[in-house]
mmCIF file of C-alpha atoms and ligand atoms in Angstrom:
data_model
loop_
_atom_site.group_PDB
_atom_site.id
_atom_site.type_symbol
_atom_site.label_atom_id
_atom_site.label_comp_id
_atom_site.label_asym_id
_atom_site.label_seq_id
_atom_site.Cartn_x
_atom_site.Cartn_y
_atom_site.Cartn_z
ATOM 1 C CA MET A 1 -3.422 6.592 -22.241
ATOM 2 C CA HIS A 2 -6.895 7.786 -19.790
ATOM 3 C CA TYR A 3 -5.350 8.786 -16.367
ATOM 4 C CA THR A 4 -7.789 9.911 -14.134
ATOM 5 C CA GLY A 5 -6.378 12.103 -11.002
ATOM 6 C CA THR A 6 -3.142 11.354 -9.025
ATOM 7 C CA ILE A 7 -1.360 8.368 -10.079
ATOM 8 C CA TRP A 8 0.164 6.344 -7.469
ATOM 9 C CA ARG A 9 1.827 2.863 -7.128
ATOM 10 C CA PRO A 10 4.619 1.290 -5.016
ATOM 11 C CA PRO A 11 7.807 2.525 -5.775
ATOM 12 C CA TYR A 12 8.592 -0.694 -6.731
ATOM 13 C CA GLU A 13 6.242 -1.164 -9.637
ATOM 14 C CA VAL A 14 8.303 1.889 -11.258
ATOM 15 C CA SER A 15 8.472 -0.383 -14.508
ATOM 16 C CA SER A 16 5.369 -1.827 -15.073
ATOM 17 C CA LEU A 17 2.364 -0.440 -16.923
ATOM 18 C CA LEU A 18 0.287 1.697 -15.136
ATOM 19 C CA LEU A 19 -3.685 0.677 -16.612
ATOM 20 C CA GLU A 20 -5.792 2.591 -14.941
ATOM 21 C CA VAL A 21 -9.100 -0.032 -14.635
ATOM 22 C CA THR A 22 -10.237 1.814 -11.857
ATOM 23 C CA ALA A 23 -9.675 5.372 -9.881
ATOM 24 C CA GLY A 24 -10.282 6.541 -6.385
ATOM 25 C CA CYS A 25 -11.315 4.352 -3.312
ATOM 26 C CA THR A 26 -14.711 1.960 -2.700
ATOM 27 C CA HIS A 27 -13.969 2.618 1.012
ATOM 28 C CA HIS A 28 -12.834 6.357 0.871
ATOM 29 C CA LYS A 29 -12.930 6.177 4.783
ATOM 30 C CA CYS A 30 -9.969 6.553 6.866
ATOM 31 C CA LYS A 31 -9.552 9.345 8.837
ATOM 32 C CA PHE A 32 -5.666 10.319 7.656
ATOM 33 C CA CYS A 33 -6.150 9.336 3.945
ATOM 34 C CA THR A 34 -5.750 12.202 1.077
ATOM 35 C CA LEU A 35 -5.011 10.040 -1.315
ATOM 36 C CA TYR A 36 -7.884 10.329 -3.563
ATOM 37 C CA ASN A 37 -9.387 13.608 -2.361
ATOM 38 C CA ASP A 38 -8.276 15.323 -6.002
ATOM 39 C CA LEU A 39 -11.273 13.713 -7.485
ATOM 40 C CA PRO A 40 -14.445 14.738 -8.446
ATOM 41 C CA PHE A 41 -15.716 11.122 -7.027
ATOM 42 C CA PRO A 42 -15.097 8.552 -4.330
ATOM 43 C CA PHE A 43 -14.720 5.482 -6.883
ATOM 44 C CA ARG A 44 -15.104 4.989 -10.643
ATOM 45 C CA MET A 45 -14.612 1.552 -12.742
ATOM 46 C CA SER A 46 -12.838 2.638 -16.242
ATOM 47 C CA PRO A 47 -15.202 2.030 -19.007
ATOM 48 C CA ALA A 48 -14.480 -1.354 -20.787
ATOM 49 C CA GLU A 49 -13.913 0.814 -24.328
ATOM 50 C CA ASP A 50 -11.239 2.778 -22.083
ATOM 51 C CA ILE A 51 -8.959 -0.228 -20.905
ATOM 52 C CA GLU A 52 -9.139 -1.914 -24.224
ATOM 53 C CA THR A 53 -8.169 1.280 -26.368
ATOM 54 C CA ASP A 54 -5.028 2.082 -23.350
ATOM 55 C CA LEU A 55 -4.229 -1.745 -23.961
ATOM 56 C CA LYS A 56 -3.978 -1.300 -28.099
ATOM 57 C CA GLU A 57 -1.914 2.097 -27.632
ATOM 58 C CA THR A 58 0.644 0.396 -24.887
ATOM 59 C CA ALA A 59 0.662 -2.505 -27.736
ATOM 60 C CA LYS A 60 1.475 -0.148 -30.969
ATOM 61 C CA THR A 61 4.091 2.060 -28.524
ATOM 62 C CA MET A 62 5.328 -1.772 -27.146
ATOM 63 C CA LYS A 63 6.370 -1.992 -31.073
ATOM 64 C CA LEU A 64 8.199 1.296 -31.617
ATOM 65 C CA TRP A 65 10.284 0.375 -28.292
ATOM 66 C CA GLN A 66 11.924 -2.621 -30.421
ATOM 67 C CA GLY A 67 12.282 -5.708 -28.388
ATOM 68 C CA THR A 68 11.198 -3.917 -25.117
ATOM 69 C CA ALA A 69 7.960 -4.960 -23.706
ATOM 70 C CA TYR A 70 6.291 -5.095 -20.558
ATOM 71 C CA ARG A 71 6.224 -8.089 -17.852
ATOM 72 C CA ARG A 72 3.805 -7.284 -15.656
ATOM 73 C CA THR A 73 0.642 -4.635 -15.531
ATOM 74 C CA PHE A 74 -0.258 -2.512 -12.571
ATOM 75 C CA LEU A 75 -4.119 -1.929 -12.353
ATOM 76 C CA THR A 76 -4.139 1.556 -10.639
ATOM 77 C CA GLY A 77 -6.949 3.542 -8.004
ATOM 78 C CA ALA A 78 -6.509 1.772 -4.619
ATOM 79 C CA ASN A 79 -8.830 -1.253 -4.473
ATOM 80 C CA PRO A 80 -8.821 -2.638 -7.906
ATOM 81 C CA PHE A 81 -9.218 -5.902 -6.689
ATOM 82 C CA VAL A 82 -12.329 -5.352 -5.344
ATOM 83 C CA LEU A 83 -13.916 -6.033 -8.692
ATOM 84 C CA LYS A 84 -16.146 -9.033 -9.291
ATOM 85 C CA THR A 85 -13.774 -11.659 -10.322
ATOM 86 C CA GLU A 86 -15.390 -11.805 -13.833
ATOM 87 C CA LYS A 87 -13.858 -8.926 -14.433
ATOM 88 C CA LEU A 88 -10.732 -9.206 -13.018
ATOM 89 C CA LEU A 89 -10.673 -12.310 -15.335
ATOM 90 C CA GLU A 90 -11.682 -10.572 -18.421
ATOM 91 C CA ILE A 91 -8.930 -7.586 -17.536
ATOM 92 C CA ALA A 92 -6.305 -10.480 -17.302
ATOM 93 C CA ASP A 93 -7.750 -11.595 -20.874
ATOM 94 C CA LEU A 94 -7.661 -8.217 -22.568
ATOM 95 C CA ILE A 95 -4.169 -8.282 -20.930
ATOM 96 C CA LYS A 96 -3.007 -11.428 -22.926
ATOM 97 C CA LYS A 97 -4.174 -10.774 -25.764
ATOM 98 C CA TYR A 98 -2.722 -7.468 -26.428
ATOM 99 C CA ILE A 99 0.089 -7.731 -23.963
ATOM 100 C CA PRO A 100 1.697 -11.282 -24.143
ATOM 101 C CA SER A 101 4.421 -10.301 -22.786
ATOM 102 C CA CYS A 102 2.960 -9.492 -19.139
ATOM 103 C CA ASN A 103 3.331 -12.221 -17.165
ATOM 104 C CA THR A 104 2.020 -10.585 -13.657
ATOM 105 C CA ILE A 105 -0.318 -8.463 -13.130
ATOM 106 C CA GLY A 106 -0.444 -6.505 -9.663
ATOM 107 C CA CYS A 107 -2.560 -3.578 -7.637
ATOM 108 C CA PHE A 108 -3.497 -2.087 -4.498
ATOM 109 C CA ALA A 109 -5.922 -4.334 -2.478
ATOM 110 C CA ARG A 110 -7.738 -3.394 0.680
ATOM 111 C CA VAL A 111 -7.988 -6.626 2.811
ATOM 112 C CA THR A 112 -11.805 -6.714 2.299
ATOM 113 C CA ASP A 113 -11.619 -6.500 -1.403
ATOM 114 C CA VAL A 114 -10.315 -10.499 -0.933
ATOM 115 C CA THR A 115 -13.076 -10.980 1.708
ATOM 116 C CA LEU A 116 -15.622 -11.277 -0.742
ATOM 117 C CA LYS A 117 -13.493 -13.983 -2.661
ATOM 118 C CA THR A 118 -13.932 -17.538 -2.499
ATOM 119 C CA ASP A 119 -11.066 -19.730 -2.323
ATOM 120 C CA LYS A 120 -11.266 -21.036 -5.532
ATOM 121 C CA GLU A 121 -11.934 -17.662 -7.401
ATOM 122 C CA LEU A 122 -8.615 -16.749 -5.429
ATOM 123 C CA THR A 123 -6.886 -19.425 -7.230
ATOM 124 C CA LYS A 124 -8.649 -19.109 -10.523
ATOM 125 C CA LEU A 125 -6.861 -15.309 -10.168
ATOM 126 C CA ARG A 126 -4.154 -16.835 -9.218
ATOM 127 C CA GLN A 127 -3.788 -18.678 -12.192
ATOM 128 C CA ALA A 128 -4.540 -15.707 -15.110
ATOM 129 C CA GLY A 129 -1.452 -13.987 -13.810
ATOM 130 C CA TYR A 130 -2.272 -11.661 -10.634
ATOM 131 C CA ASP A 131 0.119 -11.884 -7.878
ATOM 132 C CA GLY A 132 2.369 -9.536 -5.765
ATOM 133 C CA LEU A 133 -0.471 -7.389 -4.260
ATOM 134 C CA THR A 134 -0.058 -4.148 -2.015
ATOM 135 C CA ILE A 135 -2.151 -4.159 1.248
ATOM 136 C CA GLY A 136 -2.248 -1.367 2.924
ATOM 137 C CA MET A 137 -2.414 -3.120 5.609
ATOM 138 C CA GLU A 138 -1.739 0.399 8.425
ATOM 139 C CA THR A 139 -1.147 -2.163 11.359
ATOM 140 C CA GLY A 140 -1.750 -4.825 13.552
ATOM 141 C CA ASP A 141 -2.917 -2.465 16.645
ATOM 142 C CA ASP A 142 -7.024 -3.060 16.513
ATOM 143 C CA ASP A 143 -7.258 0.482 18.729
ATOM 144 C CA ALA A 144 -5.543 2.325 15.939
ATOM 145 C CA LEU A 145 -7.768 0.813 13.561
ATOM 146 C CA ARG A 146 -10.868 1.171 14.674
ATOM 147 C CA PHE A 147 -10.117 5.104 15.373
ATOM 148 C CA MET A 148 -9.310 5.729 12.386
ATOM 149 C CA ASN A 149 -11.770 3.500 10.364
ATOM 150 C CA LYS A 150 -10.013 1.140 8.899
ATOM 151 C CA GLY A 151 -12.992 -1.074 8.298
ATOM 152 C CA TYR A 152 -11.009 -4.439 9.136
ATOM 153 C CA LEU A 153 -9.464 -5.592 12.416
ATOM 154 C CA ALA A 154 -5.908 -7.562 13.002
ATOM 155 C CA THR A 155 -7.787 -10.612 12.847
ATOM 156 C CA ASP A 156 -9.222 -10.200 9.740
ATOM 157 C CA ILE A 157 -5.591 -9.481 8.086
ATOM 158 C CA VAL A 158 -4.690 -12.514 9.562
ATOM 159 C CA THR A 159 -7.502 -14.376 8.059
ATOM 160 C CA GLN A 160 -7.178 -12.843 4.946
ATOM 161 C CA CYS A 161 -3.540 -12.802 4.075
ATOM 162 C CA ARG A 162 -4.036 -16.529 4.845
ATOM 163 C CA ARG A 163 -6.249 -17.298 2.561
ATOM 164 C CA LEU A 164 -3.494 -15.139 -0.406
ATOM 165 C CA ASP A 165 -0.134 -17.715 1.500
ATOM 166 C CA LYS A 166 -3.205 -20.950 0.410
ATOM 167 C CA ALA A 167 -3.620 -19.554 -3.460
ATOM 168 C CA GLY A 168 -0.136 -18.459 -3.826
ATOM 169 C CA ILE A 169 -0.665 -14.975 -3.917
ATOM 170 C CA HIS A 170 1.976 -13.039 -3.038
ATOM 171 C CA TYR A 171 1.395 -9.867 -1.254
ATOM 172 C CA SER A 172 3.507 -6.865 0.315
ATOM 173 C CA PHE A 173 2.375 -5.052 3.471
ATOM 174 C CA PHE A 174 1.904 -0.786 3.602
ATOM 175 C CA TYR A 175 3.121 -0.008 7.220
ATOM 176 C CA LEU A 176 2.290 3.459 8.688
ATOM 177 C CA THR A 177 4.147 4.575 11.109
ATOM 178 C CA GLY A 178 2.409 6.784 13.404
ATOM 179 C CA ILE A 179 -1.107 5.440 13.283
ATOM 180 C CA SER A 180 -1.266 4.096 16.565
ATOM 181 C CA GLY A 181 -0.695 8.282 18.051
ATOM 182 C CA ALA A 182 1.424 9.839 20.996
ATOM 183 C CA GLY A 183 2.510 7.121 23.621
ATOM 184 C CA ARG A 184 1.420 4.481 21.891
ATOM 185 C CA GLY A 185 3.830 3.979 18.375
ATOM 186 C CA GLU A 186 6.091 1.390 20.184
ATOM 187 C CA THR A 187 2.947 -0.607 21.607
ATOM 188 C CA GLY A 188 2.004 -0.490 17.772
ATOM 189 C CA ALA A 189 4.771 -1.804 16.629
ATOM 190 C CA GLU A 190 4.841 -4.777 18.465
ATOM 191 C CA LEU A 191 1.297 -5.863 17.849
ATOM 192 C CA THR A 192 2.117 -5.241 13.655
ATOM 193 C CA ALA A 193 5.436 -7.320 14.269
ATOM 194 C CA GLU A 194 3.036 -10.481 16.165
ATOM 195 C CA LEU A 195 0.703 -10.015 13.267
ATOM 196 C CA CYS A 196 3.580 -9.856 10.735
ATOM 197 C CA ASN A 197 5.461 -12.453 11.989
ATOM 198 C CA GLN A 198 2.651 -15.175 11.107
ATOM 199 C CA LEU A 199 2.242 -14.249 7.927
ATOM 200 C CA HIS A 200 4.354 -14.229 4.612
ATOM 201 C CA PRO A 201 4.571 -11.050 2.616
ATOM 202 C CA ALA A 202 7.458 -10.377 0.298
ATOM 203 C CA LEU A 203 7.591 -6.654 1.911
ATOM 204 C CA ILE A 204 7.091 -4.328 4.294
ATOM 205 C CA GLY A 205 7.286 -1.003 3.036
ATOM 206 C CA ALA A 206 7.215 1.453 5.959
ATOM 207 C CA ASN A 207 5.191 4.708 5.197
ATOM 208 C CA MET A 208 4.916 7.671 7.995
ATOM 209 C CA LEU A 209 1.860 10.043 8.906
ATOM 210 C CA THR A 210 2.366 12.950 7.676
ATOM 211 C CA ILE A 211 -1.272 14.967 8.302
ATOM 212 C CA TYR A 212 -3.153 17.371 6.145
ATOM 213 C CA PRO A 213 -5.555 19.958 6.604
ATOM 214 C CA ASP A 214 -8.202 17.792 4.485
ATOM 215 C CA SER A 215 -8.054 14.733 6.186
ATOM 216 C CA GLU A 216 -11.009 14.100 9.037
ATOM 217 C CA LEU A 217 -7.627 13.091 11.402
ATOM 218 C CA TYR A 218 -6.709 16.594 11.264
ATOM 219 C CA GLN A 219 -10.174 17.934 12.820
ATOM 220 C CA GLU A 220 -9.733 15.065 15.419
ATOM 221 C CA ILE A 221 -6.313 16.210 16.154
ATOM 222 C CA GLN A 222 -7.760 20.412 16.340
ATOM 223 C CA LYS A 223 -10.810 18.873 18.654
ATOM 224 C CA GLY A 224 -8.401 17.241 20.456
ATOM 225 C CA ASN A 225 -9.260 13.386 20.269
ATOM 226 C CA TRP A 226 -5.809 12.651 19.226
ATOM 227 C CA ASN A 227 -2.271 13.347 19.384
ATOM 228 C CA GLU A 228 0.119 13.155 17.056
ATOM 229 C CA GLU A 229 3.631 11.339 17.601
ATOM 230 C CA SER A 230 6.757 13.188 17.793
ATOM 231 C CA GLU A 231 8.869 12.699 14.808
ATOM 232 C CA LEU A 232 11.824 10.741 17.487
ATOM 233 C CA GLU A 233 9.246 8.581 18.684
ATOM 234 C CA LYS A 234 8.121 7.608 14.732
ATOM 235 C CA TYR A 235 11.603 6.302 14.304
ATOM 236 C CA LYS A 236 11.644 5.046 17.815
ATOM 237 C CA GLU A 237 8.519 2.905 16.912
ATOM 238 C CA VAL A 238 9.964 1.824 13.330
ATOM 239 C CA ARG A 239 13.485 0.030 15.270
ATOM 240 C CA THR A 240 10.798 -1.552 17.597
ATOM 241 C CA LEU A 241 9.129 -3.153 14.293
ATOM 242 C CA VAL A 242 12.227 -4.162 12.025
ATOM 243 C CA ASP A 243 13.502 -5.601 15.996
ATOM 244 C CA LYS A 244 10.140 -7.492 16.650
ATOM 245 C CA LEU A 245 9.904 -8.798 12.769
ATOM 246 C CA GLU A 246 11.221 -12.754 12.802
ATOM 247 C CA ILE A 247 10.122 -13.381 9.385
ATOM 248 C CA PRO A 248 12.145 -13.228 6.704
ATOM 249 C CA VAL A 249 10.895 -9.974 4.561
ATOM 250 C CA THR A 250 12.442 -6.840 2.539
ATOM 251 C CA PHE A 251 11.942 -4.413 4.764
ATOM 252 C CA ALA A 252 11.261 -0.867 3.000
ATOM 253 C CA ALA A 253 11.101 3.131 4.023
ATOM 254 C CA LEU A 254 11.623 4.502 0.946
ATOM 255 C CA GLY A 255 8.200 6.748 0.077
ATOM 256 C CA ALA A 256 8.748 10.592 0.419
ATOM 257 C CA SER A 257 6.870 10.794 3.967
ATOM 258 C CA ASN A 258 9.846 9.325 5.397
ATOM 259 C CA ALA A 259 12.728 11.832 5.923
ATOM 260 C CA PHE A 260 15.468 8.789 6.019
ATOM 261 C CA GLN A 261 15.952 5.827 3.722
ATOM 262 C CA ILE A 262 15.983 2.878 4.526
ATOM 263 C CA VAL A 263 16.352 -0.453 2.630
ATOM 264 C CA GLY A 264 17.107 -4.093 3.854
ATOM 265 C CA ASN A 265 16.392 -7.859 3.757
ATOM 266 C CA LEU A 266 15.684 -9.826 7.175
ATOM 267 C CA PRO A 267 16.906 -11.149 9.119
ATOM 268 C CA ARG A 268 20.279 -10.574 7.451
ATOM 269 C CA ASP A 269 20.184 -7.011 7.675
ATOM 270 C CA LYS A 270 18.311 -6.533 10.441
ATOM 271 C CA GLN A 271 21.595 -5.300 12.590
ATOM 272 C CA LYS A 272 22.534 -2.448 9.879
ATOM 273 C CA LEU A 273 19.015 -1.532 9.527
ATOM 274 C CA LEU A 274 19.082 -1.132 13.955
ATOM 275 C CA ALA A 275 22.318 0.659 13.055
ATOM 276 C CA ALA A 276 20.631 3.319 10.603
ATOM 277 C CA LEU A 277 18.100 3.615 12.693
ATOM 278 C CA ASP A 278 19.996 4.691 16.273
ATOM 279 C CA LYS A 279 21.696 6.598 14.210
ATOM 280 C CA ILE A 280 18.502 8.749 13.297
ATOM 281 C CA ILE A 281 17.260 8.747 16.962
ATOM 282 C CA THR A 282 20.902 9.563 18.570
ATOM 283 C CA GLY A 283 21.645 12.320 16.089
ATOM 284 C CA VAL A 284 19.354 14.066 14.626
ATOM 285 C CA SER A 285 17.066 16.441 16.648
ATOM 286 C CA GLU A 286 12.986 16.500 16.728
ATOM 287 C CA GLU A 287 13.331 20.289 15.066
ATOM 288 C CA GLU A 288 14.913 18.277 11.670
ATOM 289 C CA LEU A 289 12.723 15.429 11.442
ATOM 290 C CA ARG A 290 9.519 17.778 12.224
ATOM 291 C CA HIS A 291 10.990 20.803 9.413
ATOM 292 C CA TYR A 292 11.201 18.008 6.616
ATOM 293 C CA ARG A 293 7.361 16.472 7.947
ATOM 294 C CA LYS A 294 5.644 20.789 7.719
ATOM 295 C CA ASN A 295 7.912 20.983 4.270
ATOM 296 C CA LEU A 296 6.586 17.896 2.443
ATOM 297 C CA LYS A 297 3.520 19.522 0.566
ATOM 298 C CA HIS A 298 3.141 16.115 -1.335
ATOM 299 C CA LEU A 299 3.423 12.682 -0.863
HETATM 300 S S1 LIG B 1 -6.243 4.214 3.054
HETATM 301 FE FE1 LIG B 1 -6.847 3.615 1.083
HETATM 302 S S2 LIG B 1 -8.002 2.073 1.645
HETATM 303 FE FE2 LIG B 1 -8.464 4.237 3.247
HETATM 304 S S3 LIG B 1 -9.667 5.833 2.326
HETATM 305 FE FE3 LIG B 1 -6.959 5.688 1.669
HETATM 306 S S4 LIG B 1 -6.931 5.019 0.255
HETATM 307 FE FE4 LIG B 1 -9.232 4.378 0.893
#
């Protein structure tokens, strides 16, 4: 299989076939992000022959597994959904040809990738199997989106996700706890809940900001342009987000960036999640949480 650099996937794509169709990110400008810094280029599309070779290899391996077959493919790279619709449809055809058991195709997507597609194209992509996108929305706080160079604002998230809703393409969000900066965590969470409450994400996955020296954000901190939230403020921020969410959605903080892993279905598990967060806020010290963050060598 062709895999280039570190391969990132959401925790819930653990059983999916990971197919490399792109490597890196077309945007590559978010100040906090170091995810694809190990690549010698910002973004690359895989050669068509590499994709087909990998699918052939997978089909062969599945025969050896005798009956165990992939039901879902996850296209790797930060935003394969940026590819032209024709290219994405070609990839879907190849997947169907070699892995007929595969019903759906997911990938990471940027809000701006959806903007590039017409409503008709989104419907076609849904019919071809594209469903379950993971969007690194990060926050509904425009000041933070602007400062971090995300390349879109809260209103763009709402507009584009409503188009996905209309096309029947389900999506999950990644939320970045800490993105609003010191003193603004709970405000950022309120703005994010307000945004999410207008949409239909299947899951909101919270990751906690961990700042590495090779990020632009680290330089901003050195220059005195931005201050990091304390670890306890980050947990208060998560608590506010959970508290203010009014839609039925799975809330999960499962990645390595979270010192404590929590997951539950809202609204049913709201009190349980809030109680777990209160226990952390009142029972764990800033020093302990900071120690975890400082020793997190890799996300
Ligand atoms: S956070 Fe996502 S969109 Fe931003 S640079 Fe990193 S991979 Fe690209």
